[in-house]
CSV table of C-alpha atoms in Angstrom, one decimal:
chain,number,residue,atom,x,y,z
A,1,MET,CA,22.7,-48.6,14.7
A,2,VAL,CA,23.0,-45.2,13.0
A,3,SER,CA,25.8,-44.1,15.4
A,4,ILE,CA,27.8,-47.3,14.9
A,5,THR,CA,27.4,-47.3,11.1
A,6,ALA,CA,28.3,-43.6,10.8
A,7,THR,CA,31.2,-43.3,13.2
A,8,VAL,CA,32.7,-46.8,14.0
A,9,ARG,CA,31.9,-48.3,10.6
A,10,PRO,CA,32.9,-51.9,11.3
A,11,VAL,CA,33.7,-54.0,8.2
A,12,PHE,CA,32.0,-57.2,9.6
A,13,LEU,CA,28.7,-55.5,10.5
A,14,VAL,CA,26.9,-56.1,7.1
A,15,SER,CA,27.6,-59.9,7.3
A,16,LEU,CA,26.2,-60.4,10.8
A,17,PRO,CA,23.1,-62.7,10.7
A,18,ALA,CA,21.1,-60.2,12.8
A,19,VAL,CA,21.9,-57.4,10.3
A,20,GLN,CA,21.1,-59.6,7.3
A,21,ASN,CA,17.7,-60.3,9.0
A,22,ILE,CA,17.0,-56.6,9.3
A,23,PHE,CA,17.9,-56.2,5.6
A,24,ASN,CA,15.3,-58.9,4.7
A,25,ARG,CA,12.6,-57.5,7.0
A,26,ILE,CA,12.9,-53.9,5.8
A,27,THR,CA,12.9,-54.8,2.1
A,28,THR,CA,9.9,-57.3,2.1
A,29,GLU,CA,6.6,-56.0,0.9
A,30,ASN,CA,4.7,-56.8,4.1
A,31,GLN,CA,3.2,-53.4,5.1
A,32,ALA,CA,1.7,-54.9,8.2
A,33,GLN,CA,5.1,-55.3,9.7
A,34,ARG,CA,6.3,-51.8,8.7
A,35,LEU,CA,8.0,-49.8,11.4
A,36,PRO,CA,6.7,-46.3,12.3
A,37,GLN,CA,8.0,-43.8,9.8
A,38,GLU,CA,10.7,-42.2,12.0
A,39,ALA,CA,12.1,-45.6,13.0
A,40,HIS,CA,11.9,-46.9,9.4
A,41,ILE,CA,13.9,-43.9,8.2
A,42,LEU,CA,16.6,-44.5,10.8
A,43,VAL,CA,16.9,-48.2,10.0
A,44,CYS,CA,17.2,-47.4,6.3
A,45,ARG,CA,19.9,-44.8,7.0
A,46,ALA,CA,21.9,-47.3,9.0
A,47,LEU,CA,21.6,-50.0,6.3
A,48,SER,CA,22.6,-47.4,3.6
A,49,ASN,CA,25.5,-46.2,5.7
A,50,MET,CA,26.9,-49.8,6.0
A,51,LEU,CA,27.1,-50.0,2.2
A,52,LEU,CA,28.0,-46.4,1.3
A,53,LEU,CA,30.5,-45.1,3.9
A,54,PRO,CA,34.2,-45.9,3.4
A,55,TRP,CA,35.6,-48.3,5.9
A,56,PRO,CA,38.3,-46.7,8.1
A,57,ASN,CA,42.0,-47.7,7.8
A,58,LEU,CA,41.5,-49.7,4.6
A,59,PRO,CA,43.0,-48.9,1.2
A,60,GLU,CA,40.6,-48.1,-1.7
A,61,SER,CA,41.4,-51.6,-3.2
A,62,GLU,CA,39.9,-53.3,-0.1
A,63,GLN,CA,36.7,-51.3,0.1
A,64,GLN,CA,34.7,-53.9,-1.9
A,65,TRP,CA,32.9,-51.0,-3.7
A,66,HIS,CA,31.6,-53.2,-6.5
A,67,THR,CA,29.8,-55.7,-4.1
A,68,ARG,CA,28.6,-52.9,-1.9
A,69,SER,CA,27.3,-50.9,-4.9
A,70,ASN,CA,25.2,-53.8,-6.1
A,71,SER,CA,23.8,-54.4,-2.6
A,72,HIS,CA,23.0,-50.7,-2.2
A,73,ALA,CA,21.2,-50.7,-5.6
A,74,SER,CA,19.1,-53.8,-4.4
A,75,LEU,CA,18.3,-52.1,-1.1
A,76,VAL,CA,17.0,-48.9,-2.8
A,77,ALA,CA,15.2,-50.9,-5.4
A,78,ALA,CA,13.4,-52.8,-2.7
A,79,LEU,CA,12.6,-49.6,-0.7
A,80,THR,CA,11.2,-47.9,-3.8
A,81,ARG,CA,9.3,-50.9,-5.3
A,82,GLU,CA,5.8,-49.3,-4.9
A,83,TYR,CA,7.1,-45.8,-5.7
A,84,ARG,CA,8.6,-46.7,-9.0
A,85,ILE,CA,5.3,-48.2,-10.2
A,86,LEU,CA,3.9,-44.6,-10.1
A,87,ARG,CA,6.1,-43.6,-13.0
A,88,GLY,CA,3.2,-44.0,-15.5
A,89,THR,CA,0.9,-41.7,-13.5
A,90,VAL,CA,0.0,-39.0,-16.1
A,91,ASN,CA,-2.9,-37.1,-14.4
A,92,ILE,CA,-4.9,-37.2,-11.3
A,93,SER,CA,-8.2,-35.7,-10.1
A,94,PRO,CA,-8.9,-34.7,-6.5
A,95,ARG,CA,-11.8,-37.3,-6.4
A,96,GLN,CA,-9.9,-40.1,-8.0
A,97,PRO,CA,-10.2,-43.4,-6.0
A,98,GLY,CA,-6.9,-44.5,-4.7
A,99,LEU,CA,-5.4,-41.0,-4.7
A,100,ASP,CA,-4.7,-41.1,-1.0
A,101,ASN,CA,-2.8,-44.4,-1.4
A,102,VAL,CA,-0.7,-42.8,-4.1
A,103,LYS,CA,0.1,-39.8,-1.9
A,104,ALA,CA,0.9,-42.1,1.0
A,105,VAL,CA,3.4,-44.0,-1.1
A,106,ILE,CA,5.1,-40.7,-2.1
A,107,GLN,CA,5.1,-39.3,1.4
A,108,GLN,CA,6.5,-42.5,2.9
A,109,THR,CA,9.2,-43.0,0.3
A,110,LEU,CA,10.7,-39.6,-0.4
A,111,PRO,CA,11.6,-38.8,3.3
A,112,VAL,CA,13.6,-42.2,3.3
A,113,LEU,CA,15.5,-41.3,0.1
A,114,ARG,CA,16.1,-37.7,1.3
A,115,ASP,CA,17.5,-39.0,4.5
A,116,ILE,CA,19.9,-41.5,2.7
A,117,VAL,CA,21.2,-38.6,0.5
A,118,ASP,CA,21.5,-36.2,3.4
A,119,SER,CA,23.6,-38.7,5.4
A,120,ILE,CA,26.3,-39.0,2.7
A,121,SER,CA,26.3,-35.3,1.7
A,122,GLY,CA,29.8,-34.7,3.2
A,123,GLU,CA,31.3,-38.0,2.2
A,124,SER,CA,33.7,-39.0,-0.5
A,125,THR,CA,32.9,-38.8,-4.2
A,126,LYS,CA,32.7,-42.6,-4.4
A,127,SER,CA,30.0,-42.8,-1.8
A,128,ARG,CA,28.0,-40.1,-3.6
A,129,GLN,CA,28.4,-41.8,-7.0
A,130,ILE,CA,27.1,-45.1,-5.7
A,131,CYS,CA,24.2,-43.4,-3.9
A,132,TYR,CA,23.2,-41.5,-7.1
A,133,GLN,CA,23.4,-44.7,-9.2
A,134,SER,CA,21.0,-46.4,-6.8
A,135,LEU,CA,18.6,-43.4,-6.8
A,136,GLN,CA,18.7,-42.5,-10.5
A,137,GLU,CA,15.4,-44.2,-11.5
A,138,SER,CA,13.6,-42.9,-8.4
A,139,VAL,CA,14.8,-39.3,-9.1
A,140,GLN,CA,13.4,-39.6,-12.7
A,141,VAL,CA,10.1,-40.9,-11.4
A,142,THR,CA,10.0,-37.9,-8.9
A,143,LEU,CA,10.5,-35.4,-11.7
A,144,ASN,CA,7.8,-37.1,-13.8
A,145,LEU,CA,5.4,-36.9,-10.8
A,146,PHE,CA,6.0,-33.3,-10.1
A,147,PRO,CA,3.8,-31.7,-12.8
A,148,VAL,CA,1.1,-34.2,-12.1
A,149,PHE,CA,0.9,-33.2,-8.4
A,150,ILE,CA,1.5,-29.5,-8.8
A,151,GLN,CA,-1.9,-28.7,-7.4
A,152,GLN,CA,-1.3,-30.8,-4.3
A,153,PRO,CA,1.0,-28.7,-2.0
A,154,ASP,CA,1.5,-31.5,0.6
A,155,VAL,CA,3.0,-33.7,-2.2
A,156,THR,CA,5.0,-30.9,-3.9
A,157,ASP,CA,6.5,-30.0,-0.5
A,158,GLU,CA,7.9,-33.5,-0.2
A,159,VAL,CA,9.1,-33.5,-3.8
A,160,LEU,CA,10.9,-30.2,-3.5
A,161,ALA,CA,12.4,-31.1,-0.1
A,162,PHE,CA,13.9,-34.2,-1.9
A,163,PHE,CA,15.2,-32.2,-4.8
A,164,LEU,CA,16.7,-29.5,-2.5
A,165,THR,CA,18.7,-32.2,-0.7
A,166,LEU,CA,19.7,-33.7,-4.1
A,167,PHE,CA,21.0,-30.3,-5.3
A,168,GLN,CA,22.9,-29.7,-2.1
A,169,ALA,CA,24.5,-33.1,-2.0
A,170,LEU,CA,24.6,-34.8,-5.5
A,171,ARG,CA,24.5,-32.0,-8.1
A,172,VAL,CA,27.9,-33.0,-9.5
A,173,GLN,CA,26.7,-36.7,-9.8
A,174,MET,CA,23.4,-35.6,-11.4
A,175,GLY,CA,25.3,-33.8,-14.2
A,176,VAL,CA,24.6,-30.6,-16.0
A,177,ALA,CA,22.1,-31.9,-18.5
A,178,PHE,CA,19.8,-33.6,-16.0
A,179,THR,CA,20.1,-30.7,-13.5
A,180,GLY,CA,19.1,-28.3,-16.4
A,181,GLN,CA,16.1,-30.5,-17.2
A,182,ILE,CA,15.0,-30.3,-13.5
A,183,ILE,CA,15.3,-26.5,-13.3
A,184,HIS,CA,13.5,-26.1,-16.7
A,185,THR,CA,10.6,-28.3,-15.4
A,186,PHE,CA,10.3,-26.3,-12.2
A,187,LEU,CA,10.5,-22.9,-13.9
A,188,SER,CA,7.9,-23.9,-16.5
A,189,MET,CA,5.5,-25.3,-13.9
A,190,PHE,CA,5.5,-22.4,-11.4
A,191,THR,CA,3.2,-19.9,-13.0
A,192,ARG,CA,2.6,-16.5,-11.5
A,193,GLU,CA,-0.9,-17.6,-10.4
A,194,GLN,CA,0.5,-20.8,-8.9
A,195,LEU,CA,3.1,-18.8,-6.9
A,196,ALA,CA,0.7,-16.2,-5.8
A,197,ALA,CA,-1.9,-18.7,-4.6
A,198,SER,CA,0.8,-20.5,-2.6
A,199,ILE,CA,2.5,-17.4,-1.1
A,200,LEU,CA,-0.8,-15.9,0.0
A,201,GLN,CA,-1.5,-18.9,2.3
A,202,GLU,CA,1.2,-18.0,4.8
A,203,GLY,CA,2.5,-20.9,6.9
A,204,SER,CA,0.9,-23.4,4.5
A,205,ALA,CA,2.4,-26.3,2.6
A,206,GLY,CA,2.2,-24.2,-0.6
A,207,CYS,CA,4.2,-21.4,1.1
A,208,ARG,CA,6.9,-24.0,2.1
A,209,VAL,CA,7.0,-25.2,-1.5
A,210,VAL,CA,7.8,-21.8,-2.8
A,211,GLN,CA,10.5,-21.4,-0.1
A,212,LYS,CA,12.2,-24.7,-1.0
A,213,PHE,CA,12.0,-23.8,-4.7
A,214,LEU,CA,13.8,-20.5,-4.0
A,215,LYS,CA,16.4,-22.4,-1.9
A,216,ILE,CA,17.0,-24.8,-4.9
A,217,LEU,CA,17.5,-21.8,-7.2
A,218,GLN,CA,20.0,-20.3,-4.6
A,219,VAL,CA,22.1,-23.5,-4.9
A,220,VAL,CA,21.9,-23.2,-8.7
A,221,VAL,CA,23.0,-19.6,-9.0
A,222,GLN,CA,26.0,-20.2,-6.6
A,223,GLU,CA,27.3,-23.0,-8.9
A,224,PRO,CA,30.7,-21.9,-10.4
A,225,GLY,CA,31.4,-22.1,-14.1
A,226,GLN,CA,29.1,-21.4,-17.1
A,227,ALA,CA,26.9,-24.5,-17.0
A,228,PHE,CA,23.8,-22.9,-15.4
A,229,LYS,CA,24.4,-19.3,-16.6
A,230,PRO,CA,21.7,-19.7,-19.4
A,231,PHE,CA,19.1,-20.0,-16.6
A,232,LEU,CA,20.0,-16.7,-15.0
A,233,PRO,CA,17.5,-14.5,-17.1
A,234,SER,CA,14.6,-16.9,-16.3
A,235,ILE,CA,15.5,-17.1,-12.6
A,236,LEU,CA,15.8,-13.3,-12.4
A,237,SER,CA,12.5,-12.9,-14.2
A,238,LEU,CA,10.8,-15.4,-11.8
A,239,CYS,CA,12.2,-13.5,-8.9
A,240,MET,CA,11.4,-9.9,-9.9
A,241,GLU,CA,8.3,-10.4,-12.1
A,242,GLN,CA,6.5,-13.3,-10.4
A,243,VAL,CA,7.5,-13.6,-6.7
A,244,TYR,CA,8.4,-10.0,-5.8
A,245,PRO,CA,5.1,-8.4,-6.9
A,246,VAL,CA,3.2,-10.9,-4.6
A,247,VAL,CA,5.4,-10.4,-1.5
A,248,ALA,CA,6.3,-6.7,-2.0
A,249,GLU,CA,3.3,-5.3,-0.1
A,250,ARG,CA,2.7,-8.2,2.3
A,251,SER,CA,4.6,-9.4,5.3
A,252,SER,CA,5.3,-13.0,3.9
A,253,PRO,CA,8.5,-13.0,6.0
A,254,ASP,CA,9.7,-16.6,5.1
A,255,VAL,CA,9.2,-16.3,1.3
A,256,LYS,CA,10.6,-12.7,1.3
A,257,ALA,CA,13.7,-13.7,3.2
A,258,GLU,CA,14.4,-16.5,0.7
A,259,MET,CA,13.7,-14.3,-2.3
A,260,PHE,CA,16.1,-11.6,-1.1
A,261,GLU,CA,18.7,-14.3,-0.4
A,262,LEU,CA,18.3,-15.5,-4.0
A,263,LEU,CA,18.6,-12.0,-5.3
A,264,TYR,CA,21.7,-11.4,-3.3
A,265,GLN,CA,23.3,-14.6,-4.5
A,266,ILE,CA,22.4,-13.8,-8.1
A,267,LEU,CA,24.2,-10.4,-7.8
A,268,HIS,CA,27.1,-11.6,-5.8
A,269,GLN,CA,27.9,-14.8,-7.7
A,270,ASN,CA,27.1,-13.4,-11.1
A,271,TRP,CA,28.3,-9.9,-10.9
A,272,ARG,CA,29.7,-10.0,-14.4
A,273,TYR,CA,26.2,-10.7,-15.7
A,274,PHE,CA,25.7,-7.0,-14.9
A,275,PHE,CA,29.2,-5.5,-14.9
A,276,LYS,CA,31.4,-7.0,-17.6
A,277,THR,CA,34.8,-5.8,-16.4
A,278,SER,CA,36.8,-7.5,-13.6
A,279,VAL,CA,38.1,-5.7,-10.6
A,280,LEU,CA,41.7,-5.9,-12.0
A,281,THR,CA,40.7,-4.2,-15.2
A,282,SER,CA,38.9,-1.5,-13.2
A,283,VAL,CA,42.1,-0.9,-11.1
A,284,GLN,CA,44.2,-0.7,-14.2
A,285,ARG,CA,41.9,1.9,-15.8
A,286,GLY,CA,42.2,3.9,-12.6
A,287,GLY,CA,38.6,3.6,-11.3
A,288,VAL,CA,35.5,1.6,-11.2
A,289,ASP,CA,34.8,0.9,-14.9
A,290,ASP,CA,31.1,0.6,-15.7
A,291,ALA,CA,30.4,-1.3,-18.8
A,292,MET,CA,26.9,-2.4,-17.8
A,293,GLU,CA,24.6,-5.0,-19.2
A,294,ASN,CA,21.1,-6.0,-18.1
A,295,GLU,CA,20.7,-2.6,-16.5
A,296,ALA,CA,16.9,-2.8,-16.1
A,297,GLN,CA,17.1,-6.0,-14.1
A,298,PHE,CA,19.9,-4.6,-11.9
A,299,THR,CA,17.8,-1.4,-11.2
A,300,ALA,CA,14.7,-3.5,-10.4
A,301,ALA,CA,16.7,-5.5,-7.9
A,302,MET,CA,18.1,-2.4,-6.2
A,303,GLN,CA,14.6,-0.9,-6.0
A,304,ALA,CA,13.4,-4.1,-4.3
A,305,PHE,CA,16.1,-3.7,-1.7
A,306,GLY,CA,15.3,-0.1,-1.3
A,307,GLN,CA,11.6,-0.8,-0.9
A,308,SER,CA,12.3,-3.4,1.9
A,309,PHE,CA,13.9,-0.6,4.0
A,310,LEU,CA,10.5,1.2,4.0
A,311,GLN,CA,8.8,-1.7,5.7
A,312,THR,CA,8.5,-2.7,9.4
A,313,ASP,CA,10.1,-6.2,9.3
A,314,ILE,CA,13.3,-5.7,11.2
A,315,HIS,CA,14.7,-9.1,10.2
A,316,ILE,CA,14.4,-8.5,6.5
A,317,PHE,CA,15.8,-5.0,7.0
A,318,LYS,CA,18.9,-6.3,8.8
A,319,GLN,CA,19.4,-9.1,6.3
A,320,ASN,CA,19.1,-6.8,3.3
A,321,LEU,CA,21.3,-4.1,4.8
A,322,SER,CA,24.0,-6.7,5.3
A,323,TYR,CA,23.6,-7.9,1.7
A,324,LEU,CA,24.1,-4.3,0.3
A,325,GLU,CA,27.2,-3.8,2.6
A,326,SER,CA,28.5,-7.2,1.4
A,327,LEU,CA,28.0,-6.3,-2.3
A,328,ASN,CA,29.9,-3.0,-1.6
A,329,SER,CA,32.8,-4.6,0.2
A,330,LYS,CA,33.1,-7.4,-2.5
A,331,HIS,CA,32.2,-5.6,-5.7
A,332,LYS,CA,32.3,-1.8,-4.8
A,333,LEU,CA,28.5,-1.5,-5.3
A,334,TYR,CA,28.2,2.1,-4.0
A,335,HIS,CA,31.0,3.2,-6.3
A,336,ARG,CA,29.4,2.0,-9.5
A,337,LYS,CA,28.3,4.8,-11.8
A,338,LEU,CA,24.6,3.8,-12.0
A,339,PHE,CA,24.3,3.4,-8.2
A,340,ARG,CA,26.3,6.5,-7.5
A,341,THR,CA,24.4,8.8,-9.8
A,342,SER,CA,20.8,7.6,-9.5
A,343,MET,CA,20.4,5.5,-6.3
A,344,LEU,CA,23.0,6.5,-3.7
A,345,PHE,CA,21.2,9.6,-2.3
A,346,HIS,CA,17.8,7.8,-2.3
A,347,PHE,CA,19.3,5.0,-0.1
A,348,ILE,CA,20.9,7.5,2.3
A,349,ASN,CA,17.7,9.4,2.5
A,350,VAL,CA,15.7,6.3,3.3
A,351,LEU,CA,18.2,5.2,6.0
A,352,LEU,CA,18.2,8.6,7.6
A,353,GLN,CA,14.4,8.7,7.7
A,354,VAL,CA,14.4,5.2,9.4
A,355,LEU,CA,16.7,6.7,12.1
A,356,LEU,CA,14.4,9.7,12.5
A,357,HIS,CA,11.3,7.5,12.9
A,358,LYS,CA,13.1,5.2,15.5
A,359,SER,CA,11.4,2.3,13.8
A,360,HIS,CA,14.5,0.1,13.8
A,361,ASP,CA,16.5,1.5,16.8
A,362,LEU,CA,18.1,-2.0,17.4
A,363,LEU,CA,20.0,-1.5,14.1
A,364,GLN,CA,21.2,2.0,14.7
A,365,GLU,CA,24.9,1.1,14.5
A,366,GLU,CA,24.5,-0.9,11.3
A,367,ILE,CA,22.3,1.8,9.6
A,368,THR,CA,24.8,4.6,10.5
A,369,LEU,CA,27.7,2.5,9.2
A,370,ALA,CA,25.9,1.9,5.9
A,371,ILE,CA,25.2,5.7,5.6
A,372,TYR,CA,28.9,6.4,6.3
A,373,ASN,CA,30.0,3.9,3.6
A,374,MET,CA,27.6,5.4,1.1
A,375,ALA,CA,28.5,9.0,1.9
A,376,SER,CA,32.2,8.2,1.8
A,377,VAL,CA,32.0,7.4,-1.9
A,378,ASP,CA,31.9,11.2,-2.5
A,379,PHE,CA,31.9,13.3,0.8
A,380,ASP,CA,32.0,16.6,-1.1
A,381,ALA,CA,28.7,15.7,-2.9
A,382,PHE,CA,27.2,14.4,0.3
A,383,TYR,CA,27.9,17.6,2.2
A,384,SER,CA,27.4,20.2,-0.6
A,385,ALA,CA,24.4,18.6,-2.4
A,386,PHE,CA,22.7,15.9,-0.4
A,387,MET,CA,22.6,17.5,3.1
A,388,PRO,CA,21.1,20.9,2.0
A,389,GLU,CA,18.5,19.0,-0.1
A,390,PHE,CA,17.7,16.7,2.8
A,391,LEU,CA,17.2,19.5,5.3
A,392,ASN,CA,15.1,21.5,2.9
A,393,GLY,CA,12.8,18.5,2.5
A,394,CYS,CA,12.4,18.0,6.2
A,395,GLN,CA,8.9,18.6,7.4
A,396,GLY,CA,8.0,20.0,10.8
A,397,VAL,CA,10.9,22.5,11.2
A,398,ASP,CA,11.3,26.2,10.2
A,399,SER,CA,14.1,27.8,8.2
A,400,ASN,CA,16.0,29.0,11.3
A,401,GLN,CA,16.0,25.5,12.7
A,402,ARG,CA,17.2,24.1,9.4
A,403,ALA,CA,20.1,26.6,9.4
A,404,VAL,CA,21.1,25.5,13.0
A,405,LEU,CA,20.9,21.9,12.0
A,406,ALA,CA,23.1,22.6,8.9
A,407,ARG,CA,25.6,24.6,10.9
A,408,ASN,CA,25.9,21.9,13.6
A,409,PHE,CA,26.4,19.1,11.1
A,410,LYS,CA,30.2,19.1,10.9
A,411,LEU,CA,32.0,18.1,7.7
A,412,GLU,CA,33.6,15.0,9.3
A,413,GLN,CA,35.2,12.2,7.3
A,414,ASP,CA,36.2,9.6,9.9
A,415,LEU,CA,33.6,7.1,11.1
A,416,PRO,CA,33.5,8.0,14.9
A,417,SER,CA,33.0,11.7,14.2
A,418,PHE,CA,30.6,11.1,11.4
A,419,THR,CA,28.5,8.8,13.6
A,420,GLN,CA,28.3,11.5,16.3
A,421,SER,CA,27.3,14.1,13.7
A,422,VAL,CA,24.5,11.8,12.4
A,423,GLN,CA,23.3,11.0,15.9
A,424,ARG,CA,23.2,14.7,16.8
A,425,LEU,CA,21.4,15.6,13.7
A,426,VAL,CA,18.7,12.9,14.2
A,427,ASN,CA,18.2,13.8,17.9
A,428,ASP,CA,18.0,17.6,17.2
A,429,LEU,CA,15.7,17.2,14.3
A,430,ARG,CA,13.4,14.9,16.4
A,431,TYR,CA,13.5,17.4,19.3
A,432,TYR,CA,12.6,20.4,17.1
A,433,ARG,CA,9.7,18.4,15.5
A,434,LEU,CA,8.4,17.4,18.9
A,435,CYS,CA,8.5,21.0,20.3
A,436,ASN,CA,7.0,22.5,17.1
A,437,SER,CA,4.1,20.0,17.1
A,438,SER,CA,3.3,20.5,20.8
A,439,LEU,CA,3.9,24.3,21.3
A,440,PRO,CA,2.4,27.3,19.6
A,441,THR,CA,4.2,28.5,16.4
A,442,GLY,CA,7.1,30.8,17.1
A,443,THR,CA,7.6,29.7,20.7
A,444,ILE,CA,11.1,28.4,20.1
A,445,LYS,CA,13.5,31.3,19.2
A,446,LEU,CA,17.0,30.4,18.0
């Protein structure tokens, strides 16, 4: 049924007696005859598809949108009959009689609605408009229920999964005002304590809730135009002051990956929130102009990226290194005055130390390329200031060995030669350290 309604889309299907019978069976209140959840979802998707998806090879005037729209509204109203009664729920207690029934209604209804939305996410505007009109009341009910069930992670997991699908598929139809109301509700409900308690239970429903919340915010910050820009300070604050302190020193790989993805999207999609001038203006002024705003938040974000390179999670390391490289190729990150003067050498130092410790050898090429891109911002400063300081700070080698390392590190400016120099430096430094630690002092004469 789903395949036929999604691909063939026959016009006559909805009027067949057998299909009419399915409509009647699925929308009656008889719970005893309810299909298993997975089958129920598929049947609902097929029925929704018949009413929402454009019929092929027919002009707009023959699509019968008005009739189909009314039918779809009736279908969704019948499917959400019990759910919409929950609108008046203002508070719950864990021991409340009937709580399990309320949760069951939520957990049965939201996956059906989510699936209906998901199935039309790539369709025409008309299909999405009709879908949202049918769902509007249920969406409002869901938003009302969210604060009531904030302490029930299994319910909030379903709620946020539903809202994530809505944001991805129907945010234009929802409109700026209502979308803003949703974001405001979420931001105000997720306190630091709430987030911390959820994140600390790795793999739990609470952890999945935080992941979905961060995914929703990723969709929001990528939205073009000015509509959601007022939320940027709150989203950045949530990211850096509430989520980051909890995940910084823990593995929490899933939440951490989503948090850094959000941080990257904030920086990439909203670069002018930090750097006011456009690339064109910078070029006209003969360099990267640096009229900065919100410097403290930018610095905190960069420090979070830097901190992640000191940890063992290779997936986060690879993801974040690619984010920095992307910000550099799209926005000239490494050339920005603040980065160049107060962060550049710290990042190069950390990446060289990672190569020395062989902790992320699988990413050797990516790390060396990033070092090259950072060094190439100012090769003179790299060779004359950074390298002597780096070698002086190296533990486990004597002054003669440092001099040999410095002499052998050629002043190359093309990538292949630079890569060879870095590899030789790392290998020689490792070799000296190994020998010095396992042989009596003074054994190795240079």
